[in-house]
Short mmCIF file of N, CA, C and O in Angstrom, two decimals:
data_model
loop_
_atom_site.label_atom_id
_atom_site.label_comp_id
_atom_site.label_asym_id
_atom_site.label_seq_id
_atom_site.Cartn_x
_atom_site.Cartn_y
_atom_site.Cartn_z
N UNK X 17 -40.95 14.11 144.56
CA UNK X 17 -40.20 13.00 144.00
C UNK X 17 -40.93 12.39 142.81
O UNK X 17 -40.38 11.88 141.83
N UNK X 18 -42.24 12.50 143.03
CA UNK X 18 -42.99 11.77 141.45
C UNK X 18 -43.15 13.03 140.27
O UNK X 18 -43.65 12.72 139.20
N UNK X 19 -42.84 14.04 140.42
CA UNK X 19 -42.59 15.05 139.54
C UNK X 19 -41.42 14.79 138.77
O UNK X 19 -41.42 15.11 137.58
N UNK X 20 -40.22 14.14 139.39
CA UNK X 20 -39.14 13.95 138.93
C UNK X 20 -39.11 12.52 138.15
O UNK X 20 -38.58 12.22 137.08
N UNK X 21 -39.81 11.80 138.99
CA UNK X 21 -39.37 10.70 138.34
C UNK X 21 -40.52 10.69 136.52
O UNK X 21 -40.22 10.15 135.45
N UNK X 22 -41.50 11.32 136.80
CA UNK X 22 -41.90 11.90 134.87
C UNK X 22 -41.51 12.11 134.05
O UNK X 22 -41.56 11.64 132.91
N UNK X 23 -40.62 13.56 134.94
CA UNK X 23 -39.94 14.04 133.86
C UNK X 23 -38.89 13.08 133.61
O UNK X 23 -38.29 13.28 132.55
N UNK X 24 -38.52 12.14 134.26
CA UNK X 24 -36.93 11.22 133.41
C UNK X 24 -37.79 10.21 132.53
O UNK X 24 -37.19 9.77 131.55
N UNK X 25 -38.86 9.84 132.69
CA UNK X 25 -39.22 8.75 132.02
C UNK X 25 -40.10 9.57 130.65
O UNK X 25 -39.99 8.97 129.58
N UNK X 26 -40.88 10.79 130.62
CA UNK X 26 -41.02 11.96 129.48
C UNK X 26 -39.96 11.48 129.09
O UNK X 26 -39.94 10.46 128.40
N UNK X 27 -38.84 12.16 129.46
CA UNK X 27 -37.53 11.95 128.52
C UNK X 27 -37.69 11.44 127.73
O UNK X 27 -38.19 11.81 126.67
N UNK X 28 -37.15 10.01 128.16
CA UNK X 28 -37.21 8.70 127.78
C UNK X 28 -38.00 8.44 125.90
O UNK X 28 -37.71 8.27 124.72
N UNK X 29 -39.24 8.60 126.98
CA UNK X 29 -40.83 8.10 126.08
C UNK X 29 -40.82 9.30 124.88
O UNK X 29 -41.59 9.22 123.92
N UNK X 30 -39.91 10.40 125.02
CA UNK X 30 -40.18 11.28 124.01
C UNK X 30 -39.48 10.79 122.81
O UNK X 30 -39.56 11.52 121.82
N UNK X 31 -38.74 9.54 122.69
CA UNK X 31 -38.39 9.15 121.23
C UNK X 31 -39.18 9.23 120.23
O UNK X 31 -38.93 9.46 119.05
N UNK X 32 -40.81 8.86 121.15
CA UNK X 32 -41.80 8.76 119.90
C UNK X 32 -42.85 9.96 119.25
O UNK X 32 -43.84 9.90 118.52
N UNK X 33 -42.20 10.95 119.82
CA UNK X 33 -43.07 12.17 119.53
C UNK X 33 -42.05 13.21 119.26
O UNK X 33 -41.94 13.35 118.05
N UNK X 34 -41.27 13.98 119.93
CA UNK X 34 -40.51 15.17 120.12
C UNK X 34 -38.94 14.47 120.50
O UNK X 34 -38.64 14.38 121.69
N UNK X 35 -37.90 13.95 119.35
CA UNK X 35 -36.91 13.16 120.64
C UNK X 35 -36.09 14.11 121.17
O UNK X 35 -35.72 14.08 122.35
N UNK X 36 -35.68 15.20 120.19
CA UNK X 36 -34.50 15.72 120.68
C UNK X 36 -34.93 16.91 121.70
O UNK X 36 -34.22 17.13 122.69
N UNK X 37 -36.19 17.74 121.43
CA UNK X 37 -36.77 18.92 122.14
C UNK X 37 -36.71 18.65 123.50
O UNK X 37 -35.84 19.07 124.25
N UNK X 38 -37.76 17.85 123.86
CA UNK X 38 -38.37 17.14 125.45
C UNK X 38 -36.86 17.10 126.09
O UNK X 38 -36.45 18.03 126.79
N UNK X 39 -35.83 15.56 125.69
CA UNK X 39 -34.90 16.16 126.63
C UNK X 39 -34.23 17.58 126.90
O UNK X 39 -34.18 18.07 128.02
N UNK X 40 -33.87 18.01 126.06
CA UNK X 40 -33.28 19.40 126.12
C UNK X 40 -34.35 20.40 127.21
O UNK X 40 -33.91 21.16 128.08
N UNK X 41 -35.48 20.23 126.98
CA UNK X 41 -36.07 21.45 127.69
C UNK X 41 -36.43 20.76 129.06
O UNK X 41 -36.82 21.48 129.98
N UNK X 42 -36.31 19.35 129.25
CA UNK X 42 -36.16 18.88 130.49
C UNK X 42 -34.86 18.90 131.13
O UNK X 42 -34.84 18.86 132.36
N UNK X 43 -34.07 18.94 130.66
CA UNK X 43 -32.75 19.33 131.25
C UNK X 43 -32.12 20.93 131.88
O UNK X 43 -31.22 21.08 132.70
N UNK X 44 -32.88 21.91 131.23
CA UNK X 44 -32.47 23.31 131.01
C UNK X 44 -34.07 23.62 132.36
O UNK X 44 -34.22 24.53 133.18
N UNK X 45 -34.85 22.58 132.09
CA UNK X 45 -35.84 23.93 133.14
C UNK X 45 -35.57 22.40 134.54
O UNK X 45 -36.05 22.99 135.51
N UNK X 46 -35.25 21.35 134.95
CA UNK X 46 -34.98 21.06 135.78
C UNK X 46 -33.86 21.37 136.32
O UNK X 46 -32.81 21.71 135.75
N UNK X 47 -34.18 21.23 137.92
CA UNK X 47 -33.24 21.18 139.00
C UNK X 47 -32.74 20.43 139.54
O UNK X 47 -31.97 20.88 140.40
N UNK X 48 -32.82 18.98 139.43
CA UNK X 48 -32.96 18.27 139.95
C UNK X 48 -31.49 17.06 139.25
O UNK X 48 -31.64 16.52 138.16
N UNK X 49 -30.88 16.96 139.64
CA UNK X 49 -29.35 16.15 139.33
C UNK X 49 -29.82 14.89 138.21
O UNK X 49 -29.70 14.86 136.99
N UNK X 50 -30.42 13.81 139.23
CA UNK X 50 -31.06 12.39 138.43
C UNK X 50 -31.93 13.10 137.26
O UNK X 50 -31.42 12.69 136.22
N UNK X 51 -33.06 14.00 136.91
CA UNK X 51 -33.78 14.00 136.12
C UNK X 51 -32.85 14.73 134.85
O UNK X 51 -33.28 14.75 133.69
N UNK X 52 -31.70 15.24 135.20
CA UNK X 52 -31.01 15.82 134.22
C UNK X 52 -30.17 15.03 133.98
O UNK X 52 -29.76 15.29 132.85
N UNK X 53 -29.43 13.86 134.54
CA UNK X 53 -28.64 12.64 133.86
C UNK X 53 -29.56 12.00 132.98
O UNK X 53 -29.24 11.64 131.85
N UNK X 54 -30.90 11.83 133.56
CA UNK X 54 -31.69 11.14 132.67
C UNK X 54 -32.14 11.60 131.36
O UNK X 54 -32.51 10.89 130.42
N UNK X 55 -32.05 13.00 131.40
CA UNK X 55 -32.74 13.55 129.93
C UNK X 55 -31.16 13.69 128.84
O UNK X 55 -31.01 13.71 127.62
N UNK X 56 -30.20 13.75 129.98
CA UNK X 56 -28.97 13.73 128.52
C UNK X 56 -28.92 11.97 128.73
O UNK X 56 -27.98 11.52 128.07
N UNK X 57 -29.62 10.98 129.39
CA UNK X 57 -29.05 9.65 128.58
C UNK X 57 -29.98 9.65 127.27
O UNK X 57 -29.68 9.27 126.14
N UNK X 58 -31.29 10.23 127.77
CA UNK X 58 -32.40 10.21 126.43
C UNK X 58 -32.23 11.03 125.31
O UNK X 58 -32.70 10.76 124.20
N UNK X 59 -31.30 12.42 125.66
CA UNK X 59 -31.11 12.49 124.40
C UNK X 59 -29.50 11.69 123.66
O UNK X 59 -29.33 11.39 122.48
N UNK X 60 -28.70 11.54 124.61
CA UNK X 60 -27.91 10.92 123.77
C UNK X 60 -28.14 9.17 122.85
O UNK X 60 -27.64 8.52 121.94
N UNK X 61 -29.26 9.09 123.89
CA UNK X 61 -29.61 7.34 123.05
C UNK X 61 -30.77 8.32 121.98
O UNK X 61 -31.16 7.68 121.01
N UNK X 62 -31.10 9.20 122.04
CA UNK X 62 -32.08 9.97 120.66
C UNK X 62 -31.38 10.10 119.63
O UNK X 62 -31.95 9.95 118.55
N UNK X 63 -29.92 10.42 119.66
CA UNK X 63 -28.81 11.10 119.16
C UNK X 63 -28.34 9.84 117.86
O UNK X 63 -28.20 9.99 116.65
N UNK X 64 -28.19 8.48 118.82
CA UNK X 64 -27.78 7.23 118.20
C UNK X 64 -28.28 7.37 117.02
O UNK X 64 -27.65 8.05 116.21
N UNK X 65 -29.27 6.87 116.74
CA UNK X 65 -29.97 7.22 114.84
C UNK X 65 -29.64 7.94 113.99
O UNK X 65 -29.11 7.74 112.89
N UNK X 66 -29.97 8.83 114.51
CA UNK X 66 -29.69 9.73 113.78
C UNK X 66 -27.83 9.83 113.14
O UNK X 66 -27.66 10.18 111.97
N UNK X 67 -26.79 9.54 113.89
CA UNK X 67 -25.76 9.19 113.61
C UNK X 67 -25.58 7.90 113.02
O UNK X 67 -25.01 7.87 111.93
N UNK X 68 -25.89 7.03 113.46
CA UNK X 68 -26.10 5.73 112.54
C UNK X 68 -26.74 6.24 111.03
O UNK X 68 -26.21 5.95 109.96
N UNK X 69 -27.62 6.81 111.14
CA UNK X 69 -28.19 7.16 109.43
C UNK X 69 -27.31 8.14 108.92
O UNK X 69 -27.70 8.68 107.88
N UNK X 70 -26.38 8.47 109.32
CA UNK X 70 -25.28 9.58 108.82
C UNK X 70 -24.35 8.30 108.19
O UNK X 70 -23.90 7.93 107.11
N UNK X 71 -24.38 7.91 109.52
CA UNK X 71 -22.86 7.02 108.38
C UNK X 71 -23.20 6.57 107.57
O UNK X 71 -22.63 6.74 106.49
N UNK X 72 -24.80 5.41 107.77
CA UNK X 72 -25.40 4.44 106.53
C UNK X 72 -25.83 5.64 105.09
O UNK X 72 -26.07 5.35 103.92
N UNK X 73 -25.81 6.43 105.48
CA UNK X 73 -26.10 7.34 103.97
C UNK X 73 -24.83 7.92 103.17
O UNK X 73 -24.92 8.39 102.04
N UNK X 74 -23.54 7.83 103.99
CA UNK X 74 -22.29 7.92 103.75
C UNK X 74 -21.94 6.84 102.59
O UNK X 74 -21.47 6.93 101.46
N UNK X 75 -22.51 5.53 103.63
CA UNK X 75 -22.15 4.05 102.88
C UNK X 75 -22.53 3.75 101.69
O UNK X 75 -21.94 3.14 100.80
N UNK X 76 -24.21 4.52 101.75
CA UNK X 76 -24.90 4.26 100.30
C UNK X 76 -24.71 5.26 99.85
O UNK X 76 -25.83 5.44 99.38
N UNK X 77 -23.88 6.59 99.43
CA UNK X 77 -23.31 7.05 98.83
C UNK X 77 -21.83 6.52 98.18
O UNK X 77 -21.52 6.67 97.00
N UNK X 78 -20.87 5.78 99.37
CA UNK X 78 -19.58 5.80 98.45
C UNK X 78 -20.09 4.36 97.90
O UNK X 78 -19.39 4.02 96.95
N UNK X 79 -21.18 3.34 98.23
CA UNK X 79 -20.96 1.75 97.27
C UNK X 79 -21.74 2.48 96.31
O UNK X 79 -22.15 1.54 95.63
N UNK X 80 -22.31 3.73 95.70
CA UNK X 80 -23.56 3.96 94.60
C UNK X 80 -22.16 4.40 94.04
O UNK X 80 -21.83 3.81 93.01
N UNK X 81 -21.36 5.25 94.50
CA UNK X 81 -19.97 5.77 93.43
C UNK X 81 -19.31 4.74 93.24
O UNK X 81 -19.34 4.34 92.08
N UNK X 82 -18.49 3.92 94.25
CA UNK X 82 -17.30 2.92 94.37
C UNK X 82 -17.93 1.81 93.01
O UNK X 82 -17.39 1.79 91.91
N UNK X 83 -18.94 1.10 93.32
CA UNK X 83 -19.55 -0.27 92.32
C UNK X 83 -20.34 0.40 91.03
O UNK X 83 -21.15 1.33 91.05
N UNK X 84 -19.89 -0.29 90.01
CA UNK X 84 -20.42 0.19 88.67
C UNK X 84 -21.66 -0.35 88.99
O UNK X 84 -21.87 -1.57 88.98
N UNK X 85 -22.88 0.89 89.39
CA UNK X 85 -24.06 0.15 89.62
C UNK X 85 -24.72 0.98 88.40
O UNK X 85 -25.94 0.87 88.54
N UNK X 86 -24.45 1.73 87.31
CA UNK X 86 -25.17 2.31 86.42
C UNK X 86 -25.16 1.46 85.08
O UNK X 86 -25.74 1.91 84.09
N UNK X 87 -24.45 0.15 85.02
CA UNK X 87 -24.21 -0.41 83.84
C UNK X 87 -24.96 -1.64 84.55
O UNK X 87 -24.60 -2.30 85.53
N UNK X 88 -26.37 -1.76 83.56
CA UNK X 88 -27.00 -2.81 84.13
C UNK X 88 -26.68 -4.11 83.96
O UNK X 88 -26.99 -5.06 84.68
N UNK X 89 -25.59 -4.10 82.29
CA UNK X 89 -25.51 -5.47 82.24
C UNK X 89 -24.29 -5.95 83.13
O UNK X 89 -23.51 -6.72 82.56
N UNK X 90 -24.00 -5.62 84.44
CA UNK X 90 -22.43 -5.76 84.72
C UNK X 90 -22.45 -6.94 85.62
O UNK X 90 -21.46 -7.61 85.93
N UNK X 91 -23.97 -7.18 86.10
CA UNK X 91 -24.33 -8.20 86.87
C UNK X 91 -23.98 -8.34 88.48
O UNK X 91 -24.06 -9.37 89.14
N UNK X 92 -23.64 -7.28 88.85
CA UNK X 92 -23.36 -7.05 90.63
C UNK X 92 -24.03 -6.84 91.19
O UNK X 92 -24.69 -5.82 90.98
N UNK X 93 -24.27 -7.61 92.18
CA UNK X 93 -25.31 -7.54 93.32
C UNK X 93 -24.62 -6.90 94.33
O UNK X 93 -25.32 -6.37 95.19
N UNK X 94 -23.57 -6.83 94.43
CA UNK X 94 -22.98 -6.21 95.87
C UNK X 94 -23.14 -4.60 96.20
O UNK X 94 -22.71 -4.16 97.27
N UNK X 95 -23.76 -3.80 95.28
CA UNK X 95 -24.76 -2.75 95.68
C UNK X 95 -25.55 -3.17 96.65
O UNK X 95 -25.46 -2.87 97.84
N UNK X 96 -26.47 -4.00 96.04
CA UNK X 96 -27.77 -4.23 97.06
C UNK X 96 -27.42 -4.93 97.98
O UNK X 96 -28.15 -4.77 98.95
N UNK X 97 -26.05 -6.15 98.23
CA UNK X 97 -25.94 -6.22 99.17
C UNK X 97 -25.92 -5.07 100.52
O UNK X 97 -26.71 -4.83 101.44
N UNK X 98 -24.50 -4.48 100.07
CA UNK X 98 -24.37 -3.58 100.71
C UNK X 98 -25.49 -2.09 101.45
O UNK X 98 -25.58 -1.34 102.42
N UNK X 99 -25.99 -2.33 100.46
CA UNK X 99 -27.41 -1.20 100.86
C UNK X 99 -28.63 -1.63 102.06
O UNK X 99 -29.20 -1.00 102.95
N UNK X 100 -28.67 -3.12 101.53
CA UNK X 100 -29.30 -4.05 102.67
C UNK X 100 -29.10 -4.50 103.59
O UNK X 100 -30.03 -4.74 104.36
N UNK X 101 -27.83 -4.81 103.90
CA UNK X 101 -26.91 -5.01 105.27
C UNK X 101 -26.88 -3.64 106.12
O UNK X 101 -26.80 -3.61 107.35
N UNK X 102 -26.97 -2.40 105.21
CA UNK X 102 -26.84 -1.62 105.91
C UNK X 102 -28.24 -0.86 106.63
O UNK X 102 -28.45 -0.25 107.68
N UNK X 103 -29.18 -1.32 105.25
CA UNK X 103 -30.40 -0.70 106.40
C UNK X 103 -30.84 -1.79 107.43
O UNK X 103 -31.41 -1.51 108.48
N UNK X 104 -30.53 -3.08 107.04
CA UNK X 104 -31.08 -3.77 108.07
C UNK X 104 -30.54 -3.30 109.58
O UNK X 104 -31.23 -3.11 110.57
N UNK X 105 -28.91 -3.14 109.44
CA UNK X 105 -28.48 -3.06 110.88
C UNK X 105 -29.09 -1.28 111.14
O UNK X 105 -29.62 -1.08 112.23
N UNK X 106 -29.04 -0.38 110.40
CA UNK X 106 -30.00 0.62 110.54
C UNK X 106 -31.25 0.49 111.26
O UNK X 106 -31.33 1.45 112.02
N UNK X 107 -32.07 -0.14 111.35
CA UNK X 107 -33.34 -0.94 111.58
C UNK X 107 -33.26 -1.61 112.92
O UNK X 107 -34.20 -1.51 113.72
N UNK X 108 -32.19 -2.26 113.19
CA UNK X 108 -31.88 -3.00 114.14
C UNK X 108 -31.57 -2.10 114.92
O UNK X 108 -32.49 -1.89 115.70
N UNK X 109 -30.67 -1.44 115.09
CA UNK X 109 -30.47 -0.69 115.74
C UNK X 109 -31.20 0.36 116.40
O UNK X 109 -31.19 0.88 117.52
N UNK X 110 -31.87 0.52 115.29
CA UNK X 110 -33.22 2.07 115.80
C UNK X 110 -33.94 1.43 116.96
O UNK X 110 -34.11 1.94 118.07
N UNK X 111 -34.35 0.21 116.55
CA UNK X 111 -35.09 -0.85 117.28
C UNK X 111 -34.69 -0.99 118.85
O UNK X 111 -35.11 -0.65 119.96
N UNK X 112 -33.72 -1.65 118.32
CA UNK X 112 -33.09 -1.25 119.68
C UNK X 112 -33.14 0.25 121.01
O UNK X 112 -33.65 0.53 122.10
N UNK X 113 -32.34 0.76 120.13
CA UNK X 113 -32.97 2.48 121.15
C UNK X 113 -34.27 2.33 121.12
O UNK X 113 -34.70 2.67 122.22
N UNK X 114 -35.14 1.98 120.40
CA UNK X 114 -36.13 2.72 121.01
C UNK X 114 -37.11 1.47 122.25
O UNK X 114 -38.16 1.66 122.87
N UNK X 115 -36.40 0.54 122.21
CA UNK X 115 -36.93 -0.44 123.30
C UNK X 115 -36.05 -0.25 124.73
O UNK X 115 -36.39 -0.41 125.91
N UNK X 116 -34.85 0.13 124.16
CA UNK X 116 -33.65 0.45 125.25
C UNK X 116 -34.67 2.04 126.17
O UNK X 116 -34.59 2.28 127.38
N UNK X 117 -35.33 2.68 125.39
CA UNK X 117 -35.90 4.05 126.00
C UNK X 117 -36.95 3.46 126.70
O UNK X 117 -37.18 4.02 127.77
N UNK X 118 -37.69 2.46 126.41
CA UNK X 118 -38.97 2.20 127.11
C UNK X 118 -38.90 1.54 128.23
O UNK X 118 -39.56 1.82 129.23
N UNK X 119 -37.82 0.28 128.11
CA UNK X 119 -37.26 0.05 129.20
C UNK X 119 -36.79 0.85 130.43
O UNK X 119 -37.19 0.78 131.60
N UNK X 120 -35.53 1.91 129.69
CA UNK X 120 -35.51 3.03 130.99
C UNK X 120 -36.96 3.69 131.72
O UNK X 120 -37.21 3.95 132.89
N UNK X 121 -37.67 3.80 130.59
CA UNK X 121 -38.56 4.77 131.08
C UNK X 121 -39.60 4.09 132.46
O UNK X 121 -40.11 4.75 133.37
N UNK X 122 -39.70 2.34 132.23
CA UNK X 122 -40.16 1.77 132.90
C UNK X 122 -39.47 1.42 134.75
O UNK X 122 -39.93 1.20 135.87
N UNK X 123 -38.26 1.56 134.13
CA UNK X 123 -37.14 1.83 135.83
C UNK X 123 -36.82 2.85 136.41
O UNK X 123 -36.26 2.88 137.50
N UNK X 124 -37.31 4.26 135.42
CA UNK X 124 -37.18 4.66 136.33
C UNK X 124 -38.96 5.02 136.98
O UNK X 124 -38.85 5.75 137.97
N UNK X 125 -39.97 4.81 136.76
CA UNK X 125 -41.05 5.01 136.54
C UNK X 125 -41.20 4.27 138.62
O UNK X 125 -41.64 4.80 139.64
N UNK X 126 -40.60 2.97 138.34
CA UNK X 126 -40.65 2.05 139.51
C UNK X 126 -40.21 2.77 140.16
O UNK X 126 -40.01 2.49 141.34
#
């Protein structure tokens, strides 16, 4: 039982080293039901970012086309708004998963 409960909290803790590998190869060489829910919640909360930075690079692609940001005298800030709102919640968010992983890793650890 403490073999298992590692490998879910590995999972977990692998945001900060290996995120997407660790779960996957904890899922494919365990047997064990709980340690394999646990490595697809870790990789799907691994997954989060990485999709979040898909869209936010989407965003700062269409406001760099959409806003005349190449004509300096045009005086718009709503580039940088927009670029900054978006990495902040970028940021926030990462933040998040990766406290949301340490947390798990700590319940299931108990």
């Amino acid at each position: 039982m403490e073999n298992q409960k590692i490998l879910s909290a590995f999972s977990y803790l692998s945001v900060f080293f290996a995120p997407f590998i660790v779960p996957l190869i904890v899922y494919f060489v365990s047997k064990d039901s709980d340690v394999k829910r646990h490595s697809i919640r870790a990789l799907i909360s691994h997954l989060i970012p990485v999709v979040f930075g898909i869209i936010f690079f989407a965003v700062f692609v269409f406001s760099t086309i959409s806003f005349n940001t190449f004509d300096p005298g045009s005086g718009s800030n709503t580039f940088i708004i927009v670029w900054f709102a978006s990495f902040v919640i970028y940021l926030l968010v990462s933040l998040g998963i990766v406290i949301w992983n340490i947390v798990q890793a700590v319940r299931v650890i108990r």
